[in-house]
mmCIF file with all atom_site columns, C-alpha atoms in Angstrom:
data_model
loop_
_atom_site.group_PDB
_atom_site.id
_atom_site.type_symbol
_atom_site.label_atom_id
_atom_site.label_alt_id
_atom_site.label_comp_id
_atom_site.label_asym_id
_atom_site.label_entity_id
_atom_site.label_seq_id
_atom_site.pdbx_PDB_ins_code
_atom_site.Cartn_x
_atom_site.Cartn_y
_atom_site.Cartn_z
_atom_site.occupancy
_atom_site.B_iso_or_equiv
_atom_site.pdbx_formal_charge
_atom_site.auth_seq_id
_atom_site.auth_comp_id
_atom_site.auth_asym_id
_atom_site.auth_atom_id
_atom_site.pdbx_PDB_model_num
ATOM 1   C CA . MET G 1 1   ? 0.000   0.000  0.000   1.00 58.00 ? 1   MET G CA 1
ATOM 2   C CA . SER G 1 2   ? 1.277   3.463  -0.891  1.00 76.00 ? 2   SER G CA 1
ATOM 3   C CA . ALA G 1 3   ? 2.231   5.718  2.030   1.00 85.00 ? 3   ALA G CA 1
ATOM 4   C CA . ALA G 1 4   ? -0.098  8.274  0.462   1.00 89.00 ? 4   ALA G CA 1
ATOM 5   C CA . GLN G 1 5   ? -3.116  5.959  0.613   1.00 89.00 ? 5   GLN G CA 1
ATOM 6   C CA . GLY G 1 6   ? -5.910  7.667  2.528   1.00 94.00 ? 6   GLY G CA 1
ATOM 7   C CA . LYS G 1 7   ? -3.973  10.941 2.810   1.00 98.00 ? 7   LYS G CA 1
ATOM 8   C CA . VAL G 1 8   ? -5.608  14.230 1.825   1.00 98.00 ? 8   VAL G CA 1
ATOM 9   C CA . ALA G 1 9   ? -3.755  17.164 0.292   1.00 98.00 ? 9   ALA G CA 1
ATOM 10  C CA . VAL G 1 10  ? -5.168  20.685 -0.068  1.00 98.00 ? 10  VAL G CA 1
ATOM 11  C CA . ILE G 1 11  ? -3.524  22.851 -2.723  1.00 98.00 ? 11  ILE G CA 1
ATOM 12  C CA . THR G 1 12  ? -4.641  26.465 -2.957  1.00 98.00 ? 12  THR G CA 1
ATOM 13  C CA . GLY G 1 13  ? -4.571  27.882 -6.456  1.00 98.00 ? 13  GLY G CA 1
ATOM 14  C CA . GLY G 1 14  ? -4.262  24.330 -7.714  1.00 98.00 ? 14  GLY G CA 1
ATOM 15  C CA . ASN G 1 15  ? -6.100  24.952 -10.966 1.00 98.00 ? 15  ASN G CA 1
ATOM 16  C CA . ARG G 1 16  ? -3.060  26.270 -12.866 1.00 97.00 ? 16  ARG G CA 1
ATOM 17  C CA . GLY G 1 17  ? 0.647   27.073 -12.762 1.00 96.00 ? 17  GLY G CA 1
ATOM 18  C CA . ILE G 1 18  ? 2.766   25.764 -9.916  1.00 97.00 ? 18  ILE G CA 1
ATOM 19  C CA . GLY G 1 19  ? -0.311  24.689 -7.963  1.00 98.00 ? 19  GLY G CA 1
ATOM 20  C CA . ARG G 1 20  ? -1.519  22.559 -10.859 1.00 98.00 ? 20  ARG G CA 1
ATOM 21  C CA . GLY G 1 21  ? 1.914   20.934 -11.177 1.00 98.00 ? 21  GLY G CA 1
ATOM 22  C CA . VAL G 1 22  ? 1.905   20.092 -7.478  1.00 98.00 ? 22  VAL G CA 1
ATOM 23  C CA . ALA G 1 23  ? -1.680  18.826 -7.566  1.00 98.00 ? 23  ALA G CA 1
ATOM 24  C CA . GLU G 1 24  ? -0.963  16.494 -10.480 1.00 98.00 ? 24  GLU G CA 1
ATOM 25  C CA . ALA G 1 25  ? 2.179   15.139 -8.816  1.00 98.00 ? 25  ALA G CA 1
ATOM 26  C CA . LEU G 1 26  ? 0.377   14.437 -5.543  1.00 98.00 ? 26  LEU G CA 1
ATOM 27  C CA . ALA G 1 27  ? -2.611  12.870 -7.292  1.00 98.00 ? 27  ALA G CA 1
ATOM 28  C CA . HIS G 1 28  ? -0.306  10.504 -9.199  1.00 97.00 ? 28  HIS G CA 1
ATOM 29  C CA . GLU G 1 29  ? 1.446   9.709  -5.922  1.00 97.00 ? 29  GLU G CA 1
ATOM 30  C CA . GLY G 1 30  ? -1.865  8.508  -4.464  1.00 97.00 ? 30  GLY G CA 1
ATOM 31  C CA . TYR G 1 31  ? -3.014  11.474 -2.411  1.00 98.00 ? 31  TYR G CA 1
ATOM 32  C CA . THR G 1 32  ? -6.633  12.526 -2.501  1.00 98.00 ? 32  THR G CA 1
ATOM 33  C CA . VAL G 1 33  ? -6.270  16.056 -3.798  1.00 98.00 ? 33  VAL G CA 1
ATOM 34  C CA . ALA G 1 34  ? -8.479  19.055 -3.050  1.00 98.00 ? 34  ALA G CA 1
ATOM 35  C CA . ILE G 1 35  ? -7.683  22.092 -5.163  1.00 98.00 ? 35  ILE G CA 1
ATOM 36  C CA . THR G 1 36  ? -8.999  25.615 -4.937  1.00 98.00 ? 36  THR G CA 1
ATOM 37  C CA . ALA G 1 37  ? -9.607  28.487 -7.312  1.00 98.00 ? 37  ALA G CA 1
ATOM 38  C CA . ARG G 1 38  ? -11.544 31.692 -6.846  1.00 98.00 ? 38  ARG G CA 1
ATOM 39  C CA . GLU G 1 39  ? -14.157 30.511 -9.348  1.00 97.00 ? 39  GLU G CA 1
ATOM 40  C CA . ALA G 1 40  ? -15.918 27.211 -8.734  1.00 97.00 ? 40  ALA G CA 1
ATOM 41  C CA . ALA G 1 41  ? -16.026 26.306 -12.436 1.00 98.00 ? 41  ALA G CA 1
ATOM 42  C CA . SER G 1 42  ? -12.254 26.696 -12.761 1.00 98.00 ? 42  SER G CA 1
ATOM 43  C CA . ALA G 1 43  ? -11.649 24.499 -9.724  1.00 98.00 ? 43  ALA G CA 1
ATOM 44  C CA . THR G 1 44  ? -14.024 21.733 -10.747 1.00 98.00 ? 44  THR G CA 1
ATOM 45  C CA . THR G 1 45  ? -12.792 21.674 -14.361 1.00 98.00 ? 45  THR G CA 1
ATOM 46  C CA . ALA G 1 46  ? -9.167  21.405 -13.267 1.00 98.00 ? 46  ALA G CA 1
ATOM 47  C CA . ALA G 1 47  ? -10.023 18.676 -10.753 1.00 98.00 ? 47  ALA G CA 1
ATOM 48  C CA . ALA G 1 48  ? -11.761 16.662 -13.462 1.00 98.00 ? 48  ALA G CA 1
ATOM 49  C CA . GLU G 1 49  ? -8.708  17.028 -15.713 1.00 98.00 ? 49  GLU G CA 1
ATOM 50  C CA . ILE G 1 50  ? -6.358  15.934 -12.921 1.00 98.00 ? 50  ILE G CA 1
ATOM 51  C CA . GLY G 1 51  ? -8.495  12.869 -12.192 1.00 97.00 ? 51  GLY G CA 1
ATOM 52  C CA . HIS G 1 52  ? -7.614  10.338 -9.486  1.00 97.00 ? 52  HIS G CA 1
ATOM 53  C CA . GLY G 1 53  ? -10.600 11.497 -7.448  1.00 96.00 ? 53  GLY G CA 1
ATOM 54  C CA . ALA G 1 54  ? -9.438  15.113 -7.206  1.00 98.00 ? 54  ALA G CA 1
ATOM 55  C CA . ARG G 1 55  ? -12.011 17.570 -5.878  1.00 98.00 ? 55  ARG G CA 1
ATOM 56  C CA . GLY G 1 56  ? -12.382 21.245 -6.724  1.00 98.00 ? 56  GLY G CA 1
ATOM 57  C CA . TYR G 1 57  ? -13.540 23.962 -4.328  1.00 98.00 ? 57  TYR G CA 1
ATOM 58  C CA . ALA G 1 58  ? -14.165 27.674 -4.751  1.00 98.00 ? 58  ALA G CA 1
ATOM 59  C CA . CYS G 1 59  ? -12.167 29.741 -2.285  1.00 98.00 ? 59  CYS G CA 1
ATOM 60  C CA . ASP G 1 60  ? -10.746 33.244 -2.237  1.00 98.00 ? 60  ASP G CA 1
ATOM 61  C CA . VAL G 1 61  ? -7.954  32.884 0.301   1.00 98.00 ? 61  VAL G CA 1
ATOM 62  C CA . ARG G 1 62  ? -8.157  36.615 1.071   1.00 98.00 ? 62  ARG G CA 1
ATOM 63  C CA . LYS G 1 63  ? -11.484 35.936 2.772   1.00 98.00 ? 63  LYS G CA 1
ATOM 64  C CA . HIS G 1 64  ? -11.208 34.194 6.147   1.00 98.00 ? 64  HIS G CA 1
ATOM 65  C CA . GLU G 1 65  ? -14.839 33.064 6.039   1.00 98.00 ? 65  GLU G CA 1
ATOM 66  C CA . GLN G 1 66  ? -14.285 31.297 2.717   1.00 98.00 ? 66  GLN G CA 1
ATOM 67  C CA . VAL G 1 67  ? -11.126 29.621 3.995   1.00 98.00 ? 67  VAL G CA 1
ATOM 68  C CA . SER G 1 68  ? -12.938 28.373 7.095   1.00 98.00 ? 68  SER G CA 1
ATOM 69  C CA . THR G 1 69  ? -15.754 27.027 4.923   1.00 98.00 ? 69  THR G CA 1
ATOM 70  C CA . LEU G 1 70  ? -13.234 25.324 2.627   1.00 98.00 ? 70  LEU G CA 1
ATOM 71  C CA . PHE G 1 71  ? -11.494 23.368 5.374   1.00 98.00 ? 71  PHE G CA 1
ATOM 72  C CA . ALA G 1 72  ? -14.787 22.347 6.982   1.00 98.00 ? 72  ALA G CA 1
ATOM 73  C CA . ALA G 1 73  ? -15.980 21.059 3.598   1.00 98.00 ? 73  ALA G CA 1
ATOM 74  C CA . VAL G 1 74  ? -12.746 19.152 2.907   1.00 98.00 ? 74  VAL G CA 1
ATOM 75  C CA . GLU G 1 75  ? -12.907 17.545 6.337   1.00 98.00 ? 75  GLU G CA 1
ATOM 76  C CA . LYS G 1 76  ? -16.539 16.550 5.808   1.00 98.00 ? 76  LYS G CA 1
ATOM 77  C CA . ASP G 1 77  ? -16.042 15.322 2.234   1.00 98.00 ? 77  ASP G CA 1
ATOM 78  C CA . LEU G 1 78  ? -12.607 13.707 2.479   1.00 98.00 ? 78  LEU G CA 1
ATOM 79  C CA . GLY G 1 79  ? -12.059 13.026 6.167   1.00 97.00 ? 79  GLY G CA 1
ATOM 80  C CA . GLY G 1 80  ? -9.337  15.501 7.090   1.00 97.00 ? 80  GLY G CA 1
ATOM 81  C CA . VAL G 1 81  ? -6.158  17.252 5.978   1.00 98.00 ? 81  VAL G CA 1
ATOM 82  C CA . ASP G 1 82  ? -2.656  15.747 5.919   1.00 98.00 ? 82  ASP G CA 1
ATOM 83  C CA . VAL G 1 83  ? -0.851  18.054 3.495   1.00 98.00 ? 83  VAL G CA 1
ATOM 84  C CA . LEU G 1 84  ? -1.373  21.752 2.832   1.00 98.00 ? 84  LEU G CA 1
ATOM 85  C CA . VAL G 1 85  ? 0.287   23.538 -0.075  1.00 98.00 ? 85  VAL G CA 1
ATOM 86  C CA . ASN G 1 86  ? -0.148  27.291 0.319   1.00 98.00 ? 86  ASN G CA 1
ATOM 87  C CA . ASN G 1 87  ? 0.338   28.181 -3.323  1.00 98.00 ? 87  ASN G CA 1
ATOM 88  C CA . ALA G 1 88  ? -2.337  30.759 -4.182  1.00 98.00 ? 88  ALA G CA 1
ATOM 89  C CA . GLY G 1 89  ? -0.609  34.039 -4.859  1.00 96.00 ? 89  GLY G CA 1
ATOM 90  C CA . GLY G 1 90  ? -0.152  36.923 -7.196  1.00 95.00 ? 90  GLY G CA 1
ATOM 91  C CA . GLY G 1 91  ? 1.959   39.904 -8.048  1.00 94.00 ? 91  GLY G CA 1
ATOM 92  C CA . LEU G 1 92  ? 1.111   43.396 -9.235  1.00 95.00 ? 92  LEU G CA 1
ATOM 93  C CA . PHE G 1 93  ? 4.143   45.439 -10.162 1.00 96.00 ? 93  PHE G CA 1
ATOM 94  C CA . ALA G 1 94  ? 4.661   49.197 -9.983  1.00 97.00 ? 94  ALA G CA 1
ATOM 95  C CA . PRO G 1 95  ? 7.006   51.666 -8.274  1.00 98.00 ? 95  PRO G CA 1
ATOM 96  C CA . VAL G 1 96  ? 6.096   52.413 -4.677  1.00 98.00 ? 96  VAL G CA 1
ATOM 97  C CA . ALA G 1 97  ? 5.236   56.043 -5.462  1.00 98.00 ? 97  ALA G CA 1
ATOM 98  C CA . THR G 1 98  ? 2.623   55.117 -8.052  1.00 98.00 ? 98  THR G CA 1
ATOM 99  C CA . MET G 1 99  ? 1.335   51.754 -6.838  1.00 98.00 ? 99  MET G CA 1
ATOM 100 C CA . ALA G 1 100 ? -2.413  51.742 -6.284  1.00 98.00 ? 100 ALA G CA 1
ATOM 101 C CA . LEU G 1 101 ? -3.521  51.034 -2.726  1.00 98.00 ? 101 LEU G CA 1
ATOM 102 C CA . GLU G 1 102 ? -5.873  48.346 -4.021  1.00 98.00 ? 102 GLU G CA 1
ATOM 103 C CA . ASP G 1 103 ? -2.996  46.552 -5.771  1.00 98.00 ? 103 ASP G CA 1
ATOM 104 C CA . TRP G 1 104 ? -0.871  46.619 -2.614  1.00 98.00 ? 104 TRP G CA 1
ATOM 105 C CA . HIS G 1 105 ? -3.707  45.167 -0.546  1.00 98.00 ? 105 HIS G CA 1
ATOM 106 C CA . ASN G 1 106 ? -4.496  42.476 -3.115  1.00 98.00 ? 106 ASN G CA 1
ATOM 107 C CA . VAL G 1 107 ? -0.921  41.191 -3.095  1.00 98.00 ? 107 VAL G CA 1
ATOM 108 C CA . ILE G 1 108 ? -0.482  41.272 0.680   1.00 98.00 ? 108 ILE G CA 1
ATOM 109 C CA . GLU G 1 109 ? -3.918  39.830 1.408   1.00 98.00 ? 109 GLU G CA 1
ATOM 110 C CA . THR G 1 110 ? -3.440  36.954 -1.038  1.00 98.00 ? 110 THR G CA 1
ATOM 111 C CA . ASN G 1 111 ? 0.217   36.119 -0.475  1.00 98.00 ? 111 ASN G CA 1
ATOM 112 C CA . VAL G 1 112 ? 0.404   36.672 3.285   1.00 98.00 ? 112 VAL G CA 1
ATOM 113 C CA . ASN G 1 113 ? -3.062  36.690 4.841   1.00 98.00 ? 113 ASN G CA 1
ATOM 114 C CA . GLY G 1 114 ? -4.144  33.730 2.727   1.00 98.00 ? 114 GLY G CA 1
ATOM 115 C CA . VAL G 1 115 ? -1.195  31.670 3.941   1.00 98.00 ? 115 VAL G CA 1
ATOM 116 C CA . PHE G 1 116 ? -2.021  32.540 7.545   1.00 98.00 ? 116 PHE G CA 1
ATOM 117 C CA . TYR G 1 117 ? -5.740  31.777 7.217   1.00 98.00 ? 117 TYR G CA 1
ATOM 118 C CA . CYS G 1 118 ? -5.186  28.377 5.577   1.00 98.00 ? 118 CYS G CA 1
ATOM 119 C CA . THR G 1 119 ? -2.409  27.368 7.948   1.00 99.00 ? 119 THR G CA 1
ATOM 120 C CA . ARG G 1 120 ? -4.465  28.310 10.986  1.00 98.00 ? 120 ARG G CA 1
ATOM 121 C CA . GLU G 1 121 ? -7.302  26.083 9.784   1.00 98.00 ? 121 GLU G CA 1
ATOM 122 C CA . ALA G 1 122 ? -5.006  23.194 8.871   1.00 98.00 ? 122 ALA G CA 1
ATOM 123 C CA . ILE G 1 123 ? -2.968  22.884 12.078  1.00 98.00 ? 123 ILE G CA 1
ATOM 124 C CA . PRO G 1 124 ? -5.655  21.485 14.411  1.00 98.00 ? 124 PRO G CA 1
ATOM 125 C CA . ARG G 1 125 ? -6.920  19.151 11.697  1.00 98.00 ? 125 ARG G CA 1
ATOM 126 C CA . MET G 1 126 ? -3.429  17.786 11.081  1.00 98.00 ? 126 MET G CA 1
ATOM 127 C CA . ALA G 1 127 ? -2.805  17.425 14.798  1.00 98.00 ? 127 ALA G CA 1
ATOM 128 C CA . LYS G 1 128 ? -5.950  15.269 15.105  1.00 97.00 ? 128 LYS G CA 1
ATOM 129 C CA . ARG G 1 129 ? -4.505  12.917 12.475  1.00 97.00 ? 129 ARG G CA 1
ATOM 130 C CA . GLY G 1 130 ? -1.135  12.644 14.175  1.00 97.00 ? 130 GLY G CA 1
ATOM 131 C CA . GLY G 1 131 ? 0.793   15.128 12.059  1.00 98.00 ? 131 GLY G CA 1
ATOM 132 C CA . GLY G 1 132 ? 1.121   16.521 8.564   1.00 98.00 ? 132 GLY G CA 1
ATOM 133 C CA . TYR G 1 133 ? 3.142   18.643 6.198   1.00 98.00 ? 133 TYR G CA 1
ATOM 134 C CA . ILE G 1 134 ? 2.730   22.313 5.276   1.00 98.00 ? 134 ILE G CA 1
ATOM 135 C CA . PHE G 1 135 ? 4.392   23.717 2.158   1.00 98.00 ? 135 PHE G CA 1
ATOM 136 C CA . ASN G 1 136 ? 4.464   27.472 1.677   1.00 98.00 ? 136 ASN G CA 1
ATOM 137 C CA . VAL G 1 137 ? 5.275   28.502 -1.882  1.00 98.00 ? 137 VAL G CA 1
ATOM 138 C CA . SER G 1 138 ? 7.501   31.539 -1.628  1.00 98.00 ? 138 SER G CA 1
ATOM 139 C CA . SER G 1 139 ? 9.994   32.797 -4.216  1.00 97.00 ? 139 SER G CA 1
ATOM 140 C CA . LEU G 1 140 ? 13.615  33.754 -4.630  1.00 97.00 ? 140 LEU G CA 1
ATOM 141 C CA . ALA G 1 141 ? 12.140  37.265 -4.596  1.00 96.00 ? 141 ALA G CA 1
ATOM 142 C CA . GLY G 1 142 ? 11.779  36.678 -0.865  1.00 96.00 ? 142 GLY G CA 1
ATOM 143 C CA . ARG G 1 143 ? 15.553  37.097 -0.668  1.00 95.00 ? 143 ARG G CA 1
ATOM 144 C CA . ASN G 1 144 ? 16.436  39.021 -3.822  1.00 95.00 ? 144 ASN G CA 1
ATOM 145 C CA . ALA G 1 145 ? 14.560  42.288 -4.214  1.00 95.00 ? 145 ALA G CA 1
ATOM 146 C CA . PHE G 1 146 ? 14.096  44.088 -7.517  1.00 96.00 ? 146 PHE G CA 1
ATOM 147 C CA . PRO G 1 147 ? 12.524  47.426 -8.544  1.00 97.00 ? 147 PRO G CA 1
ATOM 148 C CA . SER G 1 148 ? 8.759   47.775 -9.006  1.00 97.00 ? 148 SER G CA 1
ATOM 149 C CA . ALA G 1 149 ? 8.162   44.668 -6.885  1.00 97.00 ? 149 ALA G CA 1
ATOM 150 C CA . ALA G 1 150 ? 7.815   46.142 -3.399  1.00 98.00 ? 150 ALA G CA 1
ATOM 151 C CA . ALA G 1 151 ? 4.502   44.415 -2.644  1.00 98.00 ? 151 ALA G CA 1
ATOM 152 C CA . TYR G 1 152 ? 5.553   41.081 -4.113  1.00 98.00 ? 152 TYR G CA 1
ATOM 153 C CA . CYS G 1 153 ? 8.984   41.020 -2.477  1.00 98.00 ? 153 CYS G CA 1
ATOM 154 C CA . ALA G 1 154 ? 7.550   42.159 0.857   1.00 98.00 ? 154 ALA G CA 1
ATOM 155 C CA . SER G 1 155 ? 4.926   39.422 0.730   1.00 98.00 ? 155 SER G CA 1
ATOM 156 C CA . LYS G 1 156 ? 7.475   36.704 0.026   1.00 98.00 ? 156 LYS G CA 1
ATOM 157 C CA . HIS G 1 157 ? 9.832   37.984 2.735   1.00 98.00 ? 157 HIS G CA 1
ATOM 158 C CA . ALA G 1 158 ? 6.812   37.717 5.042   1.00 98.00 ? 158 ALA G CA 1
ATOM 159 C CA . VAL G 1 159 ? 6.073   34.143 3.960   1.00 98.00 ? 159 VAL G CA 1
ATOM 160 C CA . ASN G 1 160 ? 9.677   33.189 4.687   1.00 98.00 ? 160 ASN G CA 1
ATOM 161 C CA . GLY G 1 161 ? 9.607   34.706 8.160   1.00 98.00 ? 161 GLY G CA 1
ATOM 162 C CA . PHE G 1 162 ? 6.194   33.211 8.885   1.00 98.00 ? 162 PHE G CA 1
ATOM 163 C CA . SER G 1 163 ? 7.449   29.776 7.879   1.00 98.00 ? 163 SER G CA 1
ATOM 164 C CA . GLU G 1 164 ? 10.545  30.045 10.061  1.00 98.00 ? 164 GLU G CA 1
ATOM 165 C CA . VAL G 1 165 ? 8.356   30.718 13.091  1.00 98.00 ? 165 VAL G CA 1
ATOM 166 C CA . LEU G 1 166 ? 5.747   28.148 12.110  1.00 98.00 ? 166 LEU G CA 1
ATOM 167 C CA . PHE G 1 167 ? 8.028   25.126 11.937  1.00 98.00 ? 167 PHE G CA 1
ATOM 168 C CA . GLN G 1 168 ? 9.270   25.833 15.448  1.00 98.00 ? 168 GLN G CA 1
ATOM 169 C CA . GLU G 1 169 ? 5.714   26.035 16.759  1.00 98.00 ? 169 GLU G CA 1
ATOM 170 C CA . VAL G 1 170 ? 4.290   22.872 15.204  1.00 98.00 ? 170 VAL G CA 1
ATOM 171 C CA . ARG G 1 171 ? 7.124   20.355 14.886  1.00 97.00 ? 171 ARG G CA 1
ATOM 172 C CA . ASP G 1 172 ? 6.324   18.843 18.296  1.00 97.00 ? 172 ASP G CA 1
ATOM 173 C CA . GLN G 1 173 ? 2.889   17.980 16.870  1.00 97.00 ? 173 GLN G CA 1
ATOM 174 C CA . GLY G 1 174 ? 4.433   15.954 14.067  1.00 97.00 ? 174 GLY G CA 1
ATOM 175 C CA . ILE G 1 175 ? 3.832   18.708 11.519  1.00 98.00 ? 175 ILE G CA 1
ATOM 176 C CA . ARG G 1 176 ? 6.685   19.513 9.167   1.00 98.00 ? 176 ARG G CA 1
ATOM 177 C CA . VAL G 1 177 ? 6.996   22.858 7.363   1.00 98.00 ? 177 VAL G CA 1
ATOM 178 C CA . THR G 1 178 ? 8.955   23.724 4.238   1.00 98.00 ? 178 THR G CA 1
ATOM 179 C CA . TYR G 1 179 ? 8.974   26.960 2.321   1.00 98.00 ? 179 TYR G CA 1
ATOM 180 C CA . LEU G 1 180 ? 9.834   26.587 -1.336  1.00 98.00 ? 180 LEU G CA 1
ATOM 181 C CA . MET G 1 181 ? 11.659  29.377 -3.131  1.00 98.00 ? 181 MET G CA 1
ATOM 182 C CA . PRO G 1 182 ? 11.494  28.781 -6.898  1.00 97.00 ? 182 PRO G CA 1
ATOM 183 C CA . GLY G 1 183 ? 13.163  31.097 -9.356  1.00 94.00 ? 183 GLY G CA 1
ATOM 184 C CA . SER G 1 184 ? 11.753  31.504 -12.867 1.00 93.00 ? 184 SER G CA 1
ATOM 185 C CA . VAL G 1 185 ? 8.972   29.010 -13.601 1.00 95.00 ? 185 VAL G CA 1
ATOM 186 C CA . ALA G 1 186 ? 7.247   28.652 -16.970 1.00 91.00 ? 186 ALA G CA 1
ATOM 187 C CA . THR G 1 187 ? 3.800   29.855 -15.920 1.00 88.00 ? 187 THR G CA 1
ATOM 188 C CA . ASP G 1 188 ? 1.637   32.803 -16.938 1.00 80.00 ? 188 ASP G CA 1
ATOM 189 C CA . PHE G 1 189 ? 3.102   34.805 -14.063 1.00 76.00 ? 189 PHE G CA 1
ATOM 190 C CA . GLY G 1 190 ? 5.473   37.619 -15.025 1.00 64.00 ? 190 GLY G CA 1
ATOM 191 C CA . ARG G 1 191 ? 6.640   37.350 -18.642 1.00 56.00 ? 191 ARG G CA 1
ATOM 192 C CA . GLY G 1 192 ? 4.471   34.322 -19.262 1.00 59.00 ? 192 GLY G CA 1
ATOM 193 C CA . ALA G 1 193 ? 5.112   30.686 -20.043 1.00 57.00 ? 193 ALA G CA 1
ATOM 194 C CA . ALA G 1 194 ? 5.996   31.121 -23.710 1.00 54.00 ? 194 ALA G CA 1
ATOM 195 C CA . ALA G 1 195 ? 8.864   33.489 -22.972 1.00 60.00 ? 195 ALA G CA 1
ATOM 196 C CA . LYS G 1 196 ? 10.373  31.064 -20.450 1.00 71.00 ? 196 LYS G CA 1
ATOM 197 C CA . GLN G 1 197 ? 9.518   27.690 -21.952 1.00 73.00 ? 197 GLN G CA 1
ATOM 198 C CA . ASP G 1 198 ? 12.996  26.771 -23.167 1.00 83.00 ? 198 ASP G CA 1
ATOM 199 C CA . TRP G 1 199 ? 15.027  27.496 -20.033 1.00 90.00 ? 199 TRP G CA 1
ATOM 200 C CA . ALA G 1 200 ? 12.895  27.973 -16.917 1.00 93.00 ? 200 ALA G CA 1
ATOM 201 C CA . LEU G 1 201 ? 11.717  25.510 -14.314 1.00 96.00 ? 201 LEU G CA 1
ATOM 202 C CA . GLN G 1 202 ? 8.426   23.768 -15.084 1.00 96.00 ? 202 GLN G CA 1
ATOM 203 C CA . PRO G 1 203 ? 5.477   23.488 -12.678 1.00 97.00 ? 203 PRO G CA 1
ATOM 204 C CA . GLU G 1 204 ? 6.032   19.737 -12.533 1.00 97.00 ? 204 GLU G CA 1
ATOM 205 C CA . ASP G 1 205 ? 9.551   20.334 -11.214 1.00 97.00 ? 205 ASP G CA 1
ATOM 206 C CA . VAL G 1 206 ? 8.042   21.927 -8.129  1.00 98.00 ? 206 VAL G CA 1
ATOM 207 C CA . GLY G 1 207 ? 5.553   19.070 -7.902  1.00 98.00 ? 207 GLY G CA 1
ATOM 208 C CA . GLU G 1 208 ? 8.379   16.537 -7.946  1.00 98.00 ? 208 GLU G CA 1
ATOM 209 C CA . MET G 1 209 ? 10.144  18.435 -5.181  1.00 98.00 ? 209 MET G CA 1
ATOM 210 C CA . VAL G 1 210 ? 7.036   18.326 -2.991  1.00 98.00 ? 210 VAL G CA 1
ATOM 211 C CA . VAL G 1 211 ? 6.695   14.584 -3.547  1.00 98.00 ? 211 VAL G CA 1
ATOM 212 C CA . ASP G 1 212 ? 10.378  14.019 -2.760  1.00 98.00 ? 212 ASP G CA 1
ATOM 213 C CA . LEU G 1 213 ? 10.090  15.959 0.488   1.00 98.00 ? 213 LEU G CA 1
ATOM 214 C CA . LEU G 1 214 ? 6.993   14.038 1.525   1.00 98.00 ? 214 LEU G CA 1
ATOM 215 C CA . ARG G 1 215 ? 8.901   10.796 0.992   1.00 97.00 ? 215 ARG G CA 1
ATOM 216 C CA . THR G 1 216 ? 11.741  11.771 3.337   1.00 97.00 ? 216 THR G CA 1
ATOM 217 C CA . ASN G 1 217 ? 11.893  10.147 6.752   1.00 96.00 ? 217 ASN G CA 1
ATOM 218 C CA . PRO G 1 218 ? 9.647   12.055 9.196   1.00 94.00 ? 218 PRO G CA 1
ATOM 219 C CA . ARG G 1 219 ? 12.623  12.617 11.486  1.00 95.00 ? 219 ARG G CA 1
ATOM 220 C CA . ALA G 1 220 ? 14.079  15.001 8.875   1.00 96.00 ? 220 ALA G CA 1
ATOM 221 C CA . MET G 1 221 ? 12.689  18.393 7.934   1.00 93.00 ? 221 MET G CA 1
ATOM 222 C CA . HIS G 1 222 ? 13.950  20.585 5.116   1.00 97.00 ? 222 HIS G CA 1
ATOM 223 C CA . SER G 1 223 ? 12.824  23.973 6.332   1.00 97.00 ? 223 SER G CA 1
ATOM 224 C CA . ARG G 1 224 ? 13.825  25.881 3.175   1.00 97.00 ? 224 ARG G CA 1
ATOM 225 C CA . VAL G 1 225 ? 14.387  24.786 -0.417  1.00 98.00 ? 225 VAL G CA 1
ATOM 226 C CA . GLU G 1 226 ? 15.699  27.081 -3.149  1.00 97.00 ? 226 GLU G CA 1
ATOM 227 C CA . MET G 1 227 ? 15.063  26.054 -6.767  1.00 97.00 ? 227 MET G CA 1
ATOM 228 C CA . ARG G 1 228 ? 16.710  27.630 -9.781  1.00 96.00 ? 228 ARG G CA 1
ATOM 229 C CA . PRO G 1 229 ? 16.843  26.894 -13.504 1.00 95.00 ? 229 PRO G CA 1
ATOM 230 C CA . ALA G 1 230 ? 20.010  24.901 -14.180 1.00 94.00 ? 230 ALA G CA 1
ATOM 231 C CA . ARG G 1 231 ? 20.732  26.970 -17.296 1.00 86.00 ? 231 ARG G CA 1
ATOM 232 C CA . PRO G 1 232 ? 19.075  30.374 -16.905 1.00 85.00 ? 232 PRO G CA 1
ATOM 233 C CA . GLN G 1 233 ? 18.555  32.695 -19.820 1.00 81.00 ? 233 GLN G CA 1
ATOM 234 C CA . LYS G 1 234 ? 21.629  34.780 -20.546 1.00 76.00 ? 234 LYS G CA 1
ATOM 235 C CA . ARG G 1 235 ? 21.122  38.493 -20.148 1.00 68.00 ? 235 ARG G CA 1
#
């Protein structure tokens, strides 16, 4: 029997990009996968395409009430939560002096508040099942700042710091925490998949990393993983 048999994984923003790559990898590994998107149709369509019993749920992670409803529904439908992949995120880029307040709030509320809301709901559910694993999808931008990305870089710095605190708080409950810091990934984020297809990381590369980490002996925890293209585009 696979070690993933009977285990439930929640992946926010699992309908596309990195989240989709992770969801497909976990589904093939034998996890029962619950993915979210802001629109129900997008979530259910992606879940049907992933197969392996994947389930789609509508959830805007900026809204605590929707997050609470999501985790209650997953627990009722699938029995609990063993793995959480906090992937839902976004970036809106502009210089600080001209960035719209709404854009700042959208980035921070999605990339930081959403991680907090989902993690807070997952911890007691994982503890009831004897432990679990939380993955927070950050970015190399959480260490390497660049102009016109104040909101995005600040949010990823926050995810890194949050994760560093979190693993110390929950490891005695058998819950492991890893924050993943990918560099350029061939998704629609930033310059788009087409511009990066030949040299960037692929969403499935991140999915493989998540699977590899889940397979490691529970006595070991990789608190931070940096991922870079092996042959980045020459400038």
